[in-house]
mmCIF file of C-alpha atoms in Angstrom:
data_model
loop_
_atom_site.group_PDB
_atom_site.id
_atom_site.type_symbol
_atom_site.label_atom_id
_atom_site.label_comp_id
_atom_site.label_asym_id
_atom_site.label_seq_id
_atom_site.Cartn_x
_atom_site.Cartn_y
_atom_site.Cartn_z
ATOM 1 C CA MET C 1 82.391 142.507 135.786
ATOM 2 C CA PRO C 2 79.835 142.200 132.947
ATOM 3 C CA VAL C 3 76.984 139.702 133.270
ATOM 4 C CA ILE C 4 77.696 138.397 129.764
ATOM 5 C CA SER C 5 81.007 137.997 127.929
ATOM 6 C CA LYS C 6 80.437 139.572 124.517
ATOM 7 C CA LEU C 7 82.833 139.799 121.590
ATOM 8 C CA GLU C 8 82.074 142.825 119.423
ATOM 9 C CA GLU C 9 84.828 142.474 116.826
ATOM 10 C CA ILE C 10 87.948 140.506 115.963
ATOM 11 C CA ARG C 11 90.574 141.179 113.286
ATOM 12 C CA LEU C 12 92.958 138.464 112.110
ATOM 13 C CA ILE C 13 96.231 139.216 110.314
ATOM 14 C CA GLN C 14 98.425 136.411 108.939
ATOM 15 C CA PHE C 15 96.695 133.884 111.204
ATOM 16 C CA ARG C 16 96.514 130.276 109.930
ATOM 17 C CA CYS C 17 94.952 130.398 106.450
ATOM 18 C CA PHE C 18 93.889 134.051 106.717
ATOM 19 C CA GLU C 19 95.895 136.927 105.323
ATOM 20 C CA SER C 20 93.311 139.305 106.769
ATOM 21 C CA LEU C 21 89.784 138.918 108.123
ATOM 22 C CA VAL C 22 87.308 140.966 110.161
ATOM 23 C CA PHE C 23 84.399 139.351 112.015
ATOM 24 C CA ARG C 24 81.710 141.256 113.935
ATOM 25 C CA PRO C 25 79.394 138.804 115.705
ATOM 26 C CA VAL C 26 76.028 139.761 117.174
ATOM 27 C CA ALA C 27 75.247 139.454 120.861
ATOM 28 C CA GLY C 28 73.105 136.315 120.533
ATOM 29 C CA CYS C 29 73.544 133.352 118.186
ATOM 30 C CA ASN C 30 75.968 133.448 115.247
ATOM 31 C CA LEU C 31 76.100 130.688 112.616
ATOM 32 C CA ILE C 32 79.232 130.466 110.463
ATOM 33 C CA VAL C 33 78.455 128.247 107.477
ATOM 34 C CA GLY C 34 80.861 126.978 104.846
ATOM 35 C CA PRO C 35 82.579 123.951 103.307
ATOM 36 C CA ASN C 36 85.386 122.165 105.095
ATOM 37 C CA ALA C 37 88.915 123.626 104.991
ATOM 38 C CA GLN C 38 87.704 127.228 104.672
ATOM 39 C CA GLY C 39 88.982 128.432 108.059
ATOM 40 C CA LYS C 40 85.899 128.069 110.288
ATOM 41 C CA THR C 41 87.810 126.284 113.040
ATOM 42 C CA SER C 42 90.734 128.702 112.722
ATOM 43 C CA LEU C 43 88.395 131.644 113.270
ATOM 44 C CA LEU C 44 87.075 130.150 116.514
ATOM 45 C CA GLU C 45 90.641 129.353 117.546
ATOM 46 C CA ALA C 46 91.639 132.972 116.913
ATOM 47 C CA ILE C 47 88.805 134.162 119.176
ATOM 48 C CA CYS C 48 90.014 131.846 121.918
ATOM 49 C CA VAL C 49 93.625 133.017 121.547
ATOM 50 C CA LEU C 50 92.565 136.668 121.640
ATOM 51 C CA LEU C 51 90.448 136.227 124.764
ATOM 52 C CA ARG C 52 92.391 133.525 126.661
ATOM 53 C CA LEU C 53 95.953 133.770 125.229
ATOM 54 C CA GLN C 54 95.836 130.063 124.467
ATOM 55 C CA SER C 55 94.543 127.683 121.839
ATOM 56 C CA PRO C 56 92.361 124.660 122.606
ATOM 57 C CA ARG C 57 94.117 122.884 119.720
ATOM 58 C CA THR C 58 97.835 123.325 120.447
ATOM 59 C CA ASN C 59 100.261 124.648 123.045
ATOM 60 C CA MET C 60 102.482 126.232 120.388
ATOM 61 C CA LEU C 61 101.240 129.638 119.256
ATOM 62 C CA GLY C 62 103.993 129.814 116.644
ATOM 63 C CA THR C 63 102.298 127.085 114.610
ATOM 64 C CA MET C 64 99.386 129.474 113.937
ATOM 65 C CA ILE C 65 101.513 131.875 111.898
ATOM 66 C CA ARG C 66 100.425 131.851 108.267
ATOM 67 C CA HIS C 67 102.808 129.963 106.013
ATOM 68 C CA GLY C 68 105.637 132.123 104.781
ATOM 69 C CA GLN C 69 105.074 134.875 107.379
ATOM 70 C CA THR C 70 107.075 135.817 110.485
ATOM 71 C CA GLY C 71 104.187 136.454 112.855
ATOM 72 C CA PHE C 72 100.450 136.950 113.327
ATOM 73 C CA GLY C 73 98.295 139.628 114.903
ATOM 74 C CA LEU C 74 94.884 139.488 116.561
ATOM 75 C CA GLU C 75 92.921 142.531 117.630
ATOM 76 C CA GLY C 76 89.412 143.004 118.885
ATOM 77 C CA PHE C 77 86.880 144.507 121.226
ATOM 78 C CA CYS C 78 85.209 142.502 123.967
ATOM 79 C CA CYS C 79 83.054 143.709 126.851
ATOM 80 C CA GLY C 80 84.130 147.263 126.033
ATOM 81 C CA TYR C 81 87.876 146.490 126.186
ATOM 82 C CA HIS C 82 90.396 146.725 123.360
ATOM 83 C CA LEU C 83 92.503 143.544 123.169
ATOM 84 C CA GLN C 84 95.610 142.924 121.046
ATOM 85 C CA VAL C 85 97.864 139.880 120.689
ATOM 86 C CA ARG C 86 101.037 139.700 118.593
ATOM 87 C CA GLN C 87 103.054 136.552 118.013
ATOM 88 C CA GLU C 88 106.443 136.688 116.381
ATOM 89 C CA THR C 89 108.671 133.640 116.143
ATOM 90 C CA GLY C 90 109.273 132.656 119.764
ATOM 91 C CA HIS C 91 107.874 135.889 121.227
ATOM 92 C CA ARG C 92 104.352 136.916 122.276
ATOM 93 C CA THR C 93 103.053 140.304 123.414
ATOM 94 C CA PHE C 94 99.555 141.361 124.448
ATOM 95 C CA GLN C 95 97.934 144.705 125.161
ATOM 96 C CA LEU C 96 94.843 145.755 127.098
ATOM 97 C CA ASP C 97 93.414 149.102 126.001
ATOM 98 C CA SER C 98 96.677 149.774 124.121
ATOM 99 C CA ILE C 99 98.845 149.208 127.235
ATOM 100 C CA GLU C 100 101.279 146.316 127.003
ATOM 101 C CA GLN C 101 100.810 143.845 129.834
ATOM 102 C CA LYS C 102 103.674 142.134 131.669
ATOM 103 C CA PHE C 103 101.302 139.793 133.491
ATOM 104 C CA ALA C 104 98.205 138.076 132.157
ATOM 105 C CA ARG C 105 95.865 138.326 135.166
ATOM 106 C CA GLU C 106 94.087 141.586 134.290
ATOM 107 C CA TYR C 107 93.963 140.751 130.574
ATOM 108 C CA LEU C 108 92.409 137.331 131.218
ATOM 109 C CA SER C 109 89.764 138.812 133.519
ATOM 110 C CA VAL C 110 87.985 140.442 130.549
ATOM 111 C CA ALA C 111 86.093 137.427 129.166
ATOM 112 C CA ARG C 112 85.295 133.762 129.724
ATOM 113 C CA VAL C 113 85.115 131.107 126.990
ATOM 114 C CA ALA C 114 83.654 127.603 126.698
ATOM 115 C CA TRP C 115 84.905 125.548 123.748
ATOM 116 C CA PHE C 116 82.910 122.733 122.107
ATOM 117 C CA ALA C 117 84.481 120.807 119.208
ATOM 118 C CA ASN C 118 83.950 117.699 117.139
ATOM 119 C CA SER C 119 87.355 116.504 118.382
ATOM 120 C CA ASP C 120 86.240 116.551 122.043
ATOM 121 C CA GLY C 121 85.776 112.785 121.948
ATOM 122 C CA GLU C 122 89.456 112.660 122.941
ATOM 123 C CA LEU C 123 88.301 113.678 126.418
ATOM 124 C CA ILE C 124 87.115 110.071 126.691
ATOM 125 C CA ARG C 125 89.346 108.173 124.292
ATOM 126 C CA GLY C 126 92.577 110.117 124.808
ATOM 127 C CA GLY C 127 95.157 110.054 127.584
ATOM 128 C CA GLY C 128 94.897 111.732 130.960
ATOM 129 C CA GLY C 129 96.560 114.875 129.629
ATOM 130 C CA MET C 130 93.386 115.720 127.689
ATOM 131 C CA ARG C 131 91.275 115.599 130.843
ATOM 132 C CA ARG C 132 93.817 117.572 132.875
ATOM 133 C CA ARG C 133 93.768 120.205 130.152
ATOM 134 C CA TYR C 134 89.966 120.324 130.414
ATOM 135 C CA LEU C 135 90.222 121.032 134.159
ATOM 136 C CA ASP C 136 93.004 123.579 133.643
ATOM 137 C CA PHE C 137 91.028 125.474 130.986
ATOM 138 C CA LEU C 138 88.238 125.820 133.539
ATOM 139 C CA GLY C 139 90.473 126.489 136.532
ATOM 140 C CA THR C 140 92.440 129.285 134.885
ATOM 141 C CA GLN C 141 89.174 131.099 134.089
ATOM 142 C CA THR C 142 87.627 130.851 137.548
ATOM 143 C CA ASP C 143 90.557 131.174 139.978
ATOM 144 C CA PRO C 144 93.156 133.955 139.551
ATOM 145 C CA ASP C 145 95.755 131.899 141.445
ATOM 146 C CA TYR C 146 95.323 128.771 139.329
ATOM 147 C CA LEU C 147 97.519 129.804 136.396
ATOM 148 C CA PRO C 148 100.463 131.026 138.545
ATOM 149 C CA TYR C 149 100.435 127.735 140.469
ATOM 150 C CA LEU C 150 100.218 125.772 137.212
ATOM 151 C CA ARG C 151 103.165 127.619 135.661
ATOM 152 C CA ALA C 152 105.207 127.237 138.877
ATOM 153 C CA TYR C 153 104.527 123.500 138.917
ATOM 154 C CA GLU C 154 105.443 123.100 135.248
ATOM 155 C CA ARG C 155 108.747 124.946 135.739
ATOM 156 C CA ALA C 156 109.730 122.835 138.751
ATOM 157 C CA TRP C 157 108.597 119.578 137.121
ATOM 158 C CA LYS C 158 110.453 120.194 133.851
ATOM 159 C CA SER C 159 113.617 121.300 135.668
ATOM 160 C CA ARG C 160 113.500 118.248 137.917
ATOM 161 C CA ASN C 161 113.030 115.904 134.950
ATOM 162 C CA LEU C 162 115.982 117.458 133.113
ATOM 163 C CA LEU C 163 118.189 116.886 136.155
ATOM 164 C CA LEU C 164 117.008 113.295 136.552
ATOM 165 C CA LYS C 165 117.588 112.611 132.874
ATOM 166 C CA GLY C 166 121.078 114.058 133.093
ATOM 167 C CA GLY C 167 122.017 112.083 136.192
ATOM 168 C CA ALA C 168 122.385 115.145 138.451
ATOM 169 C CA SER C 169 123.187 114.825 142.137
ATOM 170 C CA ARG C 170 120.563 114.034 144.764
ATOM 171 C CA ASN C 171 120.721 117.548 146.221
ATOM 172 C CA GLU C 172 120.272 119.167 142.810
ATOM 173 C CA VAL C 173 117.163 117.103 142.070
ATOM 174 C CA HIS C 174 115.589 117.547 145.497
ATOM 175 C CA ALA C 175 116.116 121.311 145.385
ATOM 176 C CA PHE C 176 112.961 121.372 143.260
ATOM 177 C CA ASP C 177 110.875 119.209 145.632
ATOM 178 C CA GLU C 178 109.611 122.147 147.679
ATOM 179 C CA PRO C 179 108.376 124.367 144.802
ATOM 180 C CA LEU C 180 106.907 121.277 143.107
ATOM 181 C CA ALA C 181 105.061 120.262 146.280
ATOM 182 C CA ILE C 182 103.759 123.756 147.090
ATOM 183 C CA ALA C 183 102.301 124.283 143.628
ATOM 184 C CA GLY C 184 101.220 120.652 143.205
ATOM 185 C CA GLU C 185 99.271 120.425 146.454
ATOM 186 C CA ALA C 186 97.630 123.800 145.795
ATOM 187 C CA LEU C 187 96.550 122.669 142.334
ATOM 188 C CA ALA C 188 95.331 119.287 143.559
ATOM 189 C CA ALA C 189 93.044 121.039 146.054
ATOM 190 C CA ARG C 190 91.726 123.311 143.322
ATOM 191 C CA ARG C 191 91.130 120.471 140.874
ATOM 192 C CA LEU C 192 89.270 118.514 143.547
ATOM 193 C CA SER C 193 87.073 121.537 144.259
ATOM 194 C CA LEU C 194 86.364 121.954 140.534
ATOM 195 C CA VAL C 195 85.310 118.324 140.148
ATOM 196 C CA CYS C 196 83.081 118.479 143.232
ATOM 197 C CA GLU C 197 81.271 121.490 141.759
ATOM 198 C CA LEU C 198 81.248 120.064 138.232
ATOM 199 C CA THR C 199 79.731 116.700 139.131
ATOM 200 C CA PRO C 200 76.096 117.731 139.765
ATOM 201 C CA LEU C 201 76.190 120.077 136.757
ATOM 202 C CA PHE C 202 77.609 117.266 134.607
ATOM 203 C CA LEU C 203 74.976 114.755 135.725
ATOM 204 C CA GLN C 204 72.188 117.262 135.092
ATOM 205 C CA ALA C 205 73.546 118.157 131.637
ATOM 206 C CA ALA C 206 73.912 114.476 130.687
ATOM 207 C CA SER C 207 70.293 113.838 131.626
ATOM 208 C CA GLU C 208 69.097 116.890 129.673
ATOM 209 C CA ILE C 209 71.000 115.979 126.495
ATOM 210 C CA SER C 210 70.282 112.242 126.510
ATOM 211 C CA GLY C 211 66.669 112.519 127.680
ATOM 212 C CA SER C 212 67.295 109.660 130.130
ATOM 213 C CA ASP C 213 68.681 109.126 133.622
ATOM 214 C CA GLU C 214 71.843 107.114 133.011
ATOM 215 C CA VAL C 215 73.976 106.402 136.070
ATOM 216 C CA LEU C 216 77.273 108.220 135.553
ATOM 217 C CA SER C 217 80.089 109.284 137.836
ATOM 218 C CA LEU C 218 82.926 111.784 137.724
ATOM 219 C CA HIS C 219 85.884 111.231 140.024
ATOM 220 C CA TYR C 220 89.132 113.134 140.571
ATOM 221 C CA GLU C 221 92.161 110.920 141.217
ATOM 222 C CA PRO C 222 95.301 112.871 142.209
ATOM 223 C CA GLY C 223 98.741 111.724 141.111
ATOM 224 C CA PHE C 224 99.935 111.393 144.697
ATOM 225 C CA GLN C 225 98.422 110.170 147.970
ATOM 226 C CA THR C 226 98.548 112.831 150.702
ATOM 227 C CA ASP C 227 102.054 114.313 151.150
ATOM 228 C CA LEU C 228 103.838 115.104 147.897
ATOM 229 C CA ARG C 229 107.147 116.031 149.561
ATOM 230 C CA LYS C 230 107.315 112.703 151.375
ATOM 231 C CA GLU C 231 106.315 110.712 148.292
ATOM 232 C CA LEU C 232 109.005 112.374 146.162
ATOM 233 C CA LEU C 233 111.614 111.132 148.652
ATOM 234 C CA GLU C 234 110.058 107.675 148.880
ATOM 235 C CA ASN C 235 110.197 107.280 145.093
ATOM 236 C CA GLU C 236 113.791 108.422 144.692
ATOM 237 C CA THR C 237 115.116 104.997 143.645
ATOM 238 C CA GLU C 238 112.367 104.526 141.061
ATOM 239 C CA GLU C 239 112.942 108.034 139.708
ATOM 240 C CA ARG C 240 116.651 107.366 139.326
ATOM 241 C CA ARG C 241 115.851 104.205 137.399
ATOM 242 C CA LEU C 242 113.254 105.777 135.099
ATOM 243 C CA ARG C 243 114.861 109.255 134.999
ATOM 244 C CA TYR C 244 111.659 111.233 135.459
ATOM 245 C CA THR C 245 109.337 112.381 138.253
ATOM 246 C CA VAL C 246 106.897 109.569 139.001
ATOM 247 C CA VAL C 247 104.453 111.266 141.409
ATOM 248 C CA GLY C 248 102.683 114.607 141.178
ATOM 249 C CA ILE C 249 99.715 116.319 139.586
ATOM 250 C CA HIS C 250 101.109 115.678 136.104
ATOM 251 C CA ARG C 251 99.724 112.165 136.710
ATOM 252 C CA ASP C 252 96.270 113.308 137.877
ATOM 253 C CA GLU C 253 93.263 111.589 136.302
ATOM 254 C CA LEU C 254 89.616 112.485 135.839
ATOM 255 C CA ARG C 255 87.698 109.192 135.897
ATOM 256 C CA LEU C 256 84.464 108.904 133.912
ATOM 257 C CA SER C 257 82.379 105.831 134.707
ATOM 258 C CA LEU C 258 79.032 104.220 133.964
ATOM 259 C CA ASP C 259 76.958 102.477 136.624
ATOM 260 C CA GLY C 260 79.026 100.029 138.626
ATOM 261 C CA GLY C 261 82.244 101.950 137.966
ATOM 262 C CA ARG C 262 82.694 100.688 134.393
ATOM 263 C CA PRO C 263 85.065 102.952 132.377
ATOM 264 C CA VAL C 264 83.199 105.059 129.843
ATOM 265 C CA ALA C 265 85.951 104.632 127.230
ATOM 266 C CA VAL C 266 85.398 100.863 127.226
ATOM 267 C CA PHE C 267 81.724 100.299 128.020
ATOM 268 C CA ALA C 268 79.837 103.371 126.755
ATOM 269 C CA SER C 269 78.238 103.265 123.313
ATOM 270 C CA GLU C 270 79.186 105.858 120.712
ATOM 271 C CA GLY C 271 75.977 107.778 121.418
ATOM 272 C CA GLN C 272 76.626 107.689 125.157
ATOM 273 C CA GLN C 273 80.170 108.950 124.649
ATOM 274 C CA ARG C 274 78.943 111.910 122.598
ATOM 275 C CA THR C 275 76.410 112.742 125.291
ATOM 276 C CA ILE C 276 79.042 112.534 128.034
ATOM 277 C CA VAL C 277 81.473 114.809 126.174
ATOM 278 C CA LEU C 278 78.777 117.411 125.499
ATOM 279 C CA ALA C 279 77.655 117.197 129.129
ATOM 280 C CA LEU C 280 81.225 117.880 130.286
ATOM 281 C CA LYS C 281 81.400 120.974 128.098
ATOM 282 C CA LEU C 282 77.932 122.218 129.050
ATOM 283 C CA ALA C 283 78.793 121.702 132.741
ATOM 284 C CA GLN C 284 81.994 123.672 132.163
ATOM 285 C CA ALA C 285 80.010 126.583 130.696
ATOM 286 C CA ARG C 286 77.565 126.544 133.590
ATOM 287 C CA LEU C 287 80.300 126.431 136.218
ATOM 288 C CA LEU C 288 82.064 129.340 134.520
ATOM 289 C CA ALA C 289 78.859 131.354 134.841
ATOM 290 C CA THR C 290 78.279 130.257 138.445
ATOM 291 C CA ARG C 291 81.801 130.947 139.683
ATOM 292 C CA THR C 292 82.346 134.250 137.871
ATOM 293 C CA GLY C 293 78.817 135.637 137.602
ATOM 294 C CA CYS C 294 79.465 136.081 133.868
ATOM 295 C CA ALA C 295 78.026 133.915 131.080
ATOM 296 C CA PRO C 296 80.899 132.701 128.859
ATOM 297 C CA ILE C 297 81.120 133.009 125.106
ATOM 298 C CA LEU C 298 80.260 129.612 123.603
ATOM 299 C CA LEU C 299 82.543 128.623 120.719
ATOM 300 C CA MET C 300 81.012 125.548 119.068
ATOM 301 C CA ASP C 301 82.953 123.983 116.224
ATOM 302 C CA ASP C 302 80.999 121.640 113.932
ATOM 303 C CA ILE C 303 79.510 119.557 116.749
ATOM 304 C CA PHE C 304 76.031 118.923 115.325
ATOM 305 C CA GLY C 305 76.805 116.733 112.315
ATOM 306 C CA GLU C 306 77.300 113.530 114.330
ATOM 307 C CA LEU C 307 74.397 114.061 116.756
ATOM 308 C CA ASP C 308 70.980 112.522 116.230
ATOM 309 C CA VAL C 309 68.022 114.866 115.940
ATOM 310 C CA GLY C 310 66.917 114.429 119.555
ATOM 311 C CA ARG C 311 70.329 115.246 121.015
ATOM 312 C CA ARG C 312 70.748 118.254 118.720
ATOM 313 C CA GLU C 313 67.456 119.776 119.783
ATOM 314 C CA ARG C 314 67.946 119.027 123.479
ATOM 315 C CA LEU C 315 71.463 120.479 123.470
ATOM 316 C CA LEU C 316 70.335 123.674 121.730
ATOM 317 C CA SER C 317 67.414 124.091 124.124
ATOM 318 C CA HIS C 318 69.679 123.762 127.185
ATOM 319 C CA LEU C 319 72.486 126.101 126.138
ATOM 320 C CA PRO C 320 72.610 129.213 128.351
ATOM 321 C CA SER C 321 70.086 131.473 126.663
ATOM 322 C CA GLU C 322 71.909 134.686 127.593
ATOM 323 C CA ALA C 323 75.327 133.577 126.285
ATOM 324 C CA GLN C 324 76.832 134.763 123.019
ATOM 325 C CA LYS C 325 77.128 131.729 120.745
ATOM 326 C CA ILE C 326 79.413 131.385 117.732
ATOM 327 C CA ILE C 327 78.664 128.116 115.932
ATOM 328 C CA THR C 328 80.355 126.667 112.841
ATOM 329 C CA THR C 329 78.706 124.150 110.546
ATOM 330 C CA THR C 330 79.003 122.922 106.981
ATOM 331 C CA SER C 331 75.247 123.186 106.466
ATOM 332 C CA ILE C 332 72.533 125.133 108.194
ATOM 333 C CA GLU C 333 70.251 122.146 107.672
ATOM 334 C CA GLY C 334 72.424 120.305 110.200
ATOM 335 C CA ILE C 335 71.127 122.462 113.039
ATOM 336 C CA PHE C 336 67.656 122.080 114.453
ATOM 337 C CA GLY C 337 65.579 123.963 116.964
ATOM 338 C CA ASP C 338 64.621 127.616 116.713
ATOM 339 C CA ILE C 339 67.475 129.416 114.957
ATOM 340 C CA SER C 340 65.298 132.059 113.320
ATOM 341 C CA HIS C 341 66.865 134.661 115.605
ATOM 342 C CA ALA C 342 70.448 133.720 114.616
ATOM 343 C CA SER C 343 72.709 135.780 112.377
ATOM 344 C CA CYS C 344 74.154 133.663 109.594
ATOM 345 C CA PHE C 345 77.572 134.271 108.030
ATOM 346 C CA ARG C 346 78.973 132.318 105.087
ATOM 347 C CA ILE C 347 82.707 131.840 104.724
ATOM 348 C CA GLU C 348 84.490 130.656 101.606
ATOM 349 C CA GLN C 349 88.006 131.229 100.352
ATOM 350 C CA GLY C 350 88.778 133.375 103.380
ATOM 351 C CA GLN C 351 85.902 135.812 102.827
ATOM 352 C CA PHE C 352 82.688 136.513 104.755
ATOM 353 C CA THR C 353 79.236 137.212 103.464
ATOM 354 C CA GLU C 354 76.294 137.822 105.803
ATOM 355 C CA ASN C 355 72.848 136.379 105.039
#
């Protein structure tokens, strides 16, 4: 496995606003500069889809097809491998070194990605699903069994909910208890392990970015107590009333608190919330490197505009120096620190120019 994940080239065809685009980033720091609504975020999204077969913005790949087209294509080279993704309406295929893959495990082992975005404030302000997605994005990149367990759980959970909604018999509903419990308990153990490893990295990153030693805590709260099989049976009456599964990892929560256990979403200032979100993402990048031995590609979408000068400079100085960085911004003046070594690309009306 390479020590650094490095994207050499990506080609976009009929993806979002792009009819066609080729981007060849350098190994170090890449700045993509341009006005809003020119496709900067879509380019980073395309990189993530090519490397991870998923978008950090949506679960529906079909929504990325350019208006009026029937599909999109992504192709590129990363860490010496040739990667290809095709999405037609309702159907996705992907190839590794021109060989179509039936399973994603080998394809996903090529590269690791950490995503930073201006919209990451939803990790604090949004529902628990945002924080579970954060853990899953990390888990699927560091544990080859994580994604199969996650997909198995989702299949059992959705099937069980459909049966409950339709008023199916007791035996039909409980037929899915065992697969739900096997996958759910395996995932709960993995999420707990992730949070235990993340916590010291998160606290360190928060201190580095803020320049102070605020008392913060990160706590994993599973959506069941100890025995998921038993709790599914115990909640049968409530499930029949509500017509959905009421216990399980789909109700997991990642609790973020200030000193004294005060919820960050309620008691943290706007500046503190920005620091906490960036610390979560920086901790994610560091844990990816620690667990895999490979520095991830850092995709950073317009995150500097709302940071004060001190936080901007401290964040830049504490990013993994060896990692490939692809950073979007509306103005190069919005980024501080030493960026003299960075390659700068300008994008406007779907076209690149390199400074």
